[in-house]
Amino acid sequence: DIQMTQSPSSLSASVGDRVTITCRASQSISRYLHWYQQKPGEAPKLLIYSASTLQSGVPSKFSGRGSGTDFTLTISDLQPEDFATYYCLQTFDIPRTFGQGTKLEIK
Amino acid sequence: EVQLVESGGGLVQPGVSLRLSCAASGFTLSNHWMHWVRQGPGKGLLWVSRINSAGTSTTYADSVKGRFSISRDNDKGTVYLQMNSLRVEDTAVYYCARESPAHSSELDSWGQGTLVTVSS
C-alpha cells in the first residue's frame, strides 16, 4: 500500500497568515494527489485535484504544487472559514490512501 | 445539482449485518465509479471500497475484505454497501463518494454520511 505522510498534524495560525501543508507519498504517484477540506460535522470537500488544479468554485487562495512523492497545499490570507482539517488523497493505486490530516486552528 | 444521500446507518450489536444505501441524483450514475469512505470517531478518513460504473468490478480495503460487499443499481440510481459480521472497530461515519471520470480519479462529490455504531 502507498503510505501518505502528512505534516504537520496540527497547525496554529492567525487570520491573514499564509500556511503550507505537506504530503509525502511512500512511492511516486505522479500527480494523482488531491486535497480536501473538512469542517466538523461535514463531508470532505474537494479543493484541488491532480496536485495543482483548483476545483470549480474554490477560491484562488488555495494552491497546490508537487509531483512524484512530495506535494504541498498552501492557503493564503487565512480567514475564519478556512480553519478546518485538511487531507490529502492518492488515487494512483488501490487501496486509495489518505494522509492522516492536518488540523488548522486559530491562534 | 449533484446529490449523494446515504442512509441505513444505526446502532447494531457486533456480529450482525447492515446495508447502507447511497441515493444519487443530479447526474448520470452509470457514468461514474463509486466509492465508500469511512471516518471513525475523532479519526481520519479511510477508504473502504470501490465499484466500477457497470458494477462488474469491485475492490476492498483489507480491513473489510470478505465481510463487506459493494453493489449498485444504476436504474434505481443507488449504490449499496452490505456490511456483514460487523465489529466494534467498524464504528464510523460512512460516506459515499463519486469518482471523476476525467482527470485523476479524484473523489469530487461526497454525501453527508451515515453513522454506523457497533456496540454491545
mmCIF file of C-alpha atoms in Angstrom:
data_model
loop_
_atom_site.group_PDB
_atom_site.id
_atom_site.type_symbol
_atom_site.label_atom_id
_atom_site.label_comp_id
_atom_site.label_asym_id
_atom_site.label_seq_id
_atom_site.Cartn_x
_atom_site.Cartn_y
_atom_site.Cartn_z
ATOM 1 C CA ASP A 1 0.000 0.000 0.000
ATOM 2 C CA ILE A 2 1.116 3.565 -0.648
ATOM 3 C CA GLN A 3 1.615 5.428 2.617
ATOM 4 C CA MET A 4 0.746 9.117 2.681
ATOM 5 C CA THR A 5 2.561 11.089 5.365
ATOM 6 C CA GLN A 6 1.027 14.477 6.004
ATOM 7 C CA SER A 7 2.642 17.203 8.084
ATOM 8 C CA PRO A 8 2.157 18.908 10.359
ATOM 9 C CA SER A 9 -0.667 17.069 12.111
ATOM 10 C CA SER A 10 -1.809 20.359 13.604
ATOM 11 C CA LEU A 11 -1.079 23.960 12.852
ATOM 12 C CA SER A 12 -1.917 27.147 14.680
ATOM 13 C CA ALA A 13 -2.157 30.332 12.633
ATOM 14 C CA SER A 14 -3.713 33.781 12.663
ATOM 15 C CA VAL A 15 -6.230 35.419 10.375
ATOM 16 C CA GLY A 16 -4.347 36.830 7.397
ATOM 17 C CA ASP A 17 -1.481 34.338 7.619
ATOM 18 C CA ARG A 18 -0.264 32.065 4.870
ATOM 19 C CA VAL A 19 0.278 28.395 5.693
ATOM 20 C CA THR A 20 1.665 25.361 3.900
ATOM 21 C CA ILE A 21 0.778 21.711 4.482
ATOM 22 C CA THR A 22 2.923 18.908 3.128
ATOM 23 C CA CYS A 23 2.033 15.419 1.930
ATOM 24 C CA ARG A 24 4.675 12.829 1.097
ATOM 25 C CA ALA A 25 3.984 9.541 -0.674
ATOM 26 C CA SER A 26 5.952 6.365 0.041
ATOM 27 C CA GLN A 27 6.442 5.894 -3.704
ATOM 28 C CA SER A 28 5.946 8.006 -6.789
ATOM 29 C CA ILE A 29 2.303 8.773 -7.515
ATOM 30 C CA SER A 30 2.887 11.138 -10.438
ATOM 31 C CA ARG A 31 0.254 13.842 -9.937
ATOM 32 C CA TYR A 32 -2.507 11.576 -8.606
ATOM 33 C CA LEU A 33 -2.789 13.663 -5.455
ATOM 34 C CA HIS A 34 -5.803 15.609 -4.270
ATOM 35 C CA TRP A 35 -6.556 17.915 -1.351
ATOM 36 C CA TYR A 36 -9.727 18.066 0.741
ATOM 37 C CA GLN A 37 -11.097 20.371 3.407
ATOM 38 C CA GLN A 38 -13.330 19.011 6.148
ATOM 39 C CA LYS A 39 -15.189 21.030 8.742
ATOM 40 C CA PRO A 40 -16.690 19.435 11.872
ATOM 41 C CA GLY A 41 -19.861 17.514 11.116
ATOM 42 C CA GLU A 42 -19.462 17.946 7.367
ATOM 43 C CA ALA A 43 -18.318 15.791 4.466
ATOM 44 C CA PRO A 44 -14.911 16.392 2.911
ATOM 45 C CA LYS A 45 -14.859 18.959 0.142
ATOM 46 C CA LEU A 46 -12.522 18.700 -2.841
ATOM 47 C CA LEU A 47 -10.234 21.720 -3.098
ATOM 48 C CA ILE A 48 -7.503 20.709 -5.528
ATOM 49 C CA TYR A 49 -7.138 17.741 -7.883
ATOM 50 C CA SER A 50 -4.214 16.436 -9.892
ATOM 51 C CA ALA A 51 -1.828 18.120 -7.446
ATOM 52 C CA SER A 52 -2.397 21.678 -8.616
ATOM 53 C CA THR A 53 -5.763 22.189 -10.356
ATOM 54 C CA LEU A 54 -8.301 24.205 -8.447
ATOM 55 C CA GLN A 55 -11.729 22.589 -8.238
ATOM 56 C CA SER A 56 -14.524 24.711 -9.675
ATOM 57 C CA GLY A 57 -15.802 27.234 -7.175
ATOM 58 C CA VAL A 58 -12.807 27.018 -4.858
ATOM 59 C CA PRO A 59 -11.128 30.395 -4.219
ATOM 60 C CA SER A 60 -7.672 31.016 -5.622
ATOM 61 C CA LYS A 61 -6.249 31.489 -2.121
ATOM 62 C CA PHE A 62 -5.795 27.707 -2.206
ATOM 63 C CA SER A 63 -2.920 26.410 -4.294
ATOM 64 C CA GLY A 64 -1.182 23.080 -4.728
ATOM 65 C CA ARG A 65 2.185 22.010 -6.018
ATOM 66 C CA GLY A 66 4.237 18.895 -6.470
ATOM 67 C CA SER A 67 4.620 15.653 -8.348
ATOM 68 C CA GLY A 68 6.180 12.281 -7.708
ATOM 69 C CA THR A 69 6.371 11.929 -3.941
ATOM 70 C CA ASP A 70 6.272 15.456 -2.493
ATOM 71 C CA PHE A 71 3.265 17.744 -2.519
ATOM 72 C CA THR A 72 2.163 20.938 -0.810
ATOM 73 C CA LEU A 73 -1.070 22.771 -0.178
ATOM 74 C CA THR A 74 -0.750 26.487 0.505
ATOM 75 C CA ILE A 75 -3.538 28.641 1.873
ATOM 76 C CA SER A 76 -3.097 32.404 1.678
ATOM 77 C CA ASP A 77 -4.773 35.157 3.648
ATOM 78 C CA LEU A 78 -6.393 32.846 6.166
ATOM 79 C CA GLN A 79 -9.961 33.703 7.065
ATOM 80 C CA PRO A 80 -12.109 32.261 9.868
ATOM 81 C CA GLU A 81 -13.875 29.891 7.443
ATOM 82 C CA ASP A 82 -10.540 28.307 6.462
ATOM 83 C CA PHE A 83 -9.922 26.832 9.893
ATOM 84 C CA ALA A 84 -10.668 23.171 9.336
ATOM 85 C CA THR A 85 -8.943 19.840 8.829
ATOM 86 C CA TYR A 86 -7.186 19.180 5.538
ATOM 87 C CA TYR A 87 -6.468 15.792 3.981
ATOM 88 C CA CYS A 88 -4.504 14.601 1.000
ATOM 89 C CA LEU A 89 -5.617 11.569 -1.019
ATOM 90 C CA GLN A 90 -3.692 9.486 -3.547
ATOM 91 C CA THR A 91 -5.550 7.835 -6.417
ATOM 92 C CA PHE A 92 -2.508 6.347 -8.138
ATOM 93 C CA ASP A 93 -3.164 2.879 -6.772
ATOM 94 C CA ILE A 94 -5.569 0.709 -4.837
ATOM 95 C CA PRO A 95 -6.119 0.889 -1.946
ATOM 96 C CA ARG A 96 -6.712 4.588 -2.056
ATOM 97 C CA THR A 97 -4.956 6.159 0.912
ATOM 98 C CA PHE A 98 -5.374 9.431 2.752
ATOM 99 C CA GLY A 99 -2.915 11.434 4.759
ATOM 100 C CA GLN A 100 -3.680 11.474 8.468
ATOM 101 C CA GLY A 101 -4.957 15.044 8.294
ATOM 102 C CA THR A 102 -3.803 18.495 9.339
ATOM 103 C CA LYS A 103 -5.967 20.382 11.788
ATOM 104 C CA LEU A 104 -5.654 24.098 11.175
ATOM 105 C CA GLU A 105 -6.572 26.098 14.254
ATOM 106 C CA ILE A 106 -6.854 29.766 15.033
ATOM 107 C CA LYS A 107 -4.013 31.167 17.101
ATOM 108 C CA GLU B 1 -27.143 19.803 -8.592
ATOM 109 C CA VAL B 2 -25.175 16.697 -7.740
ATOM 110 C CA GLN B 3 -26.511 14.992 -4.627
ATOM 111 C CA LEU B 4 -25.484 11.871 -2.781
ATOM 112 C CA VAL B 5 -27.641 10.851 0.171
ATOM 113 C CA GLU B 6 -26.606 7.975 2.410
ATOM 114 C CA SER B 7 -28.988 6.048 4.621
ATOM 115 C CA GLY B 8 -29.202 2.813 6.563
ATOM 116 C CA GLY B 9 -26.870 3.541 9.451
ATOM 117 C CA GLY B 10 -27.727 2.850 13.054
ATOM 118 C CA LEU B 11 -26.767 1.174 16.307
ATOM 119 C CA VAL B 12 -26.141 -2.553 15.998
ATOM 120 C CA GLN B 13 -24.507 -5.294 18.019
ATOM 121 C CA PRO B 14 -21.265 -6.965 16.995
ATOM 122 C CA GLY B 15 -21.709 -9.785 14.513
ATOM 123 C CA VAL B 16 -24.852 -8.520 12.855
ATOM 124 C CA SER B 17 -25.342 -7.192 9.324
ATOM 125 C CA LEU B 18 -26.350 -3.801 7.974
ATOM 126 C CA ARG B 19 -26.903 -2.460 4.468
ATOM 127 C CA LEU B 20 -26.117 1.126 3.618
ATOM 128 C CA SER B 21 -27.620 2.895 0.613
ATOM 129 C CA CYS B 22 -26.404 5.900 -1.331
ATOM 130 C CA ALA B 23 -29.034 7.599 -3.496
ATOM 131 C CA ALA B 24 -27.571 9.626 -6.344
ATOM 132 C CA SER B 25 -29.254 12.464 -8.189
ATOM 133 C CA GLY B 26 -28.329 15.365 -10.433
ATOM 134 C CA PHE B 27 -26.006 13.312 -12.618
ATOM 135 C CA THR B 28 -25.895 10.057 -14.568
ATOM 136 C CA LEU B 29 -24.793 7.452 -12.038
ATOM 137 C CA SER B 30 -23.842 4.921 -14.730
ATOM 138 C CA ASN B 31 -21.040 7.227 -15.900
ATOM 139 C CA HIS B 32 -19.183 7.086 -12.596
ATOM 140 C CA TRP B 33 -17.225 4.679 -10.478
ATOM 141 C CA MET B 34 -18.354 4.998 -6.874
ATOM 142 C CA HIS B 35 -16.617 4.629 -3.511
ATOM 143 C CA TRP B 36 -17.321 4.238 0.174
ATOM 144 C CA VAL B 37 -15.058 6.013 2.672
ATOM 145 C CA ARG B 38 -15.411 5.875 6.438
ATOM 146 C CA GLN B 39 -14.302 8.006 9.365
ATOM 147 C CA GLY B 40 -14.137 6.651 12.876
ATOM 148 C CA PRO B 41 -14.990 8.970 15.801
ATOM 149 C CA GLY B 42 -12.282 11.601 16.009
ATOM 150 C CA LYS B 43 -10.254 9.800 13.364
ATOM 151 C CA GLY B 44 -9.123 10.416 9.794
ATOM 152 C CA LEU B 45 -10.577 9.240 6.510
ATOM 153 C CA LEU B 46 -10.248 5.591 5.480
ATOM 154 C CA TRP B 47 -11.084 4.268 2.036
ATOM 155 C CA VAL B 48 -13.359 1.212 2.185
ATOM 156 C CA SER B 49 -14.452 0.057 -1.253
ATOM 157 C CA ARG B 50 -14.884 0.893 -4.938
ATOM 158 C CA ILE B 51 -17.181 -0.308 -7.710
ATOM 159 C CA ASN B 52 -16.869 0.337 -11.426
ATOM 160 C CA SER B 53 -19.586 2.040 -13.427
ATOM 161 C CA ALA B 54 -21.170 -1.203 -14.672
ATOM 162 C CA GLY B 55 -20.991 -2.931 -11.316
ATOM 163 C CA THR B 56 -18.813 -5.732 -12.652
ATOM 164 C CA SER B 57 -15.613 -4.953 -10.747
ATOM 165 C CA THR B 58 -15.195 -4.285 -7.034
ATOM 166 C CA THR B 59 -12.261 -3.638 -4.701
ATOM 167 C CA TYR B 60 -11.999 -3.544 -0.914
ATOM 168 C CA ALA B 61 -9.720 -2.441 1.864
ATOM 169 C CA ASP B 62 -8.074 -5.372 3.624
ATOM 170 C CA SER B 63 -9.882 -4.470 6.853
ATOM 171 C CA VAL B 64 -13.303 -5.205 5.313
ATOM 172 C CA LYS B 65 -12.482 -7.785 2.646
ATOM 173 C CA GLY B 66 -14.683 -10.841 2.954
ATOM 174 C CA ARG B 67 -17.164 -9.044 5.220
ATOM 175 C CA PHE B 68 -18.356 -6.071 3.155
ATOM 176 C CA SER B 69 -19.831 -6.096 -0.337
ATOM 177 C CA ILE B 70 -20.408 -3.106 -2.606
ATOM 178 C CA SER B 71 -23.036 -3.145 -5.340
ATOM 179 C CA ARG B 72 -25.080 -0.770 -7.417
ATOM 180 C CA ASP B 73 -28.353 -0.423 -9.284
ATOM 181 C CA ASN B 74 -27.893 2.217 -11.930
ATOM 182 C CA ASP B 75 -31.560 2.121 -12.893
ATOM 183 C CA LYS B 76 -32.514 2.971 -9.328
ATOM 184 C CA GLY B 77 -29.659 5.450 -9.013
ATOM 185 C CA THR B 78 -28.352 3.775 -5.884
ATOM 186 C CA VAL B 79 -25.102 2.327 -4.564
ATOM 187 C CA TYR B 80 -25.078 -0.115 -1.662
ATOM 188 C CA LEU B 81 -22.659 -1.339 0.976
ATOM 189 C CA GLN B 82 -23.617 -4.647 2.567
ATOM 190 C CA MET B 83 -21.763 -4.991 5.849
ATOM 191 C CA ASN B 84 -21.670 -8.409 7.499
ATOM 192 C CA SER B 85 -20.044 -9.653 10.700
ATOM 193 C CA LEU B 86 -19.767 -6.109 11.990
ATOM 194 C CA ARG B 87 -17.091 -5.345 14.566
ATOM 195 C CA VAL B 88 -16.751 -2.609 17.144
ATOM 196 C CA GLU B 89 -13.917 -1.151 15.047
ATOM 197 C CA ASP B 90 -16.310 -0.664 12.101
ATOM 198 C CA THR B 91 -17.978 2.147 14.059
ATOM 199 C CA ALA B 92 -17.732 5.206 11.827
ATOM 200 C CA VAL B 93 -19.499 7.690 9.631
ATOM 201 C CA TYR B 94 -19.727 6.109 6.188
ATOM 202 C CA TYR B 95 -19.588 8.395 3.170
ATOM 203 C CA CYS B 96 -20.297 7.518 -0.420
ATOM 204 C CA ALA B 97 -18.294 9.466 -2.960
ATOM 205 C CA ARG B 98 -18.314 9.884 -6.716
ATOM 206 C CA GLU B 99 -15.171 9.391 -8.759
ATOM 207 C CA SER B 100 -14.482 11.854 -11.513
ATOM 208 C CA PRO B 101 -14.369 10.095 -14.914
ATOM 209 C CA ALA B 102 -11.804 12.601 -16.104
ATOM 210 C CA HIS B 103 -8.615 13.987 -14.609
ATOM 211 C CA SER B 104 -7.027 11.757 -11.974
ATOM 212 C CA SER B 105 -9.876 9.737 -10.463
ATOM 213 C CA GLU B 106 -10.391 12.210 -7.662
ATOM 214 C CA LEU B 107 -13.481 11.868 -5.482
ATOM 215 C CA ASP B 108 -15.287 15.018 -6.496
ATOM 216 C CA SER B 109 -18.628 14.779 -4.699
ATOM 217 C CA TRP B 110 -19.488 13.306 -1.313
ATOM 218 C CA GLY B 111 -22.664 12.546 0.577
ATOM 219 C CA GLN B 112 -23.293 13.852 4.079
ATOM 220 C CA GLY B 113 -22.555 10.446 5.613
ATOM 221 C CA THR B 114 -24.452 7.926 7.717
ATOM 222 C CA LEU B 115 -23.344 6.874 11.187
ATOM 223 C CA VAL B 116 -22.836 3.210 11.995
ATOM 224 C CA THR B 117 -22.292 2.344 15.643
ATOM 225 C CA VAL B 118 -21.345 -1.201 16.554
ATOM 226 C CA SER B 119 -21.635 -1.815 20.265
ATOM 227 C CA SER B 120 -22.900 -4.432 22.669
#
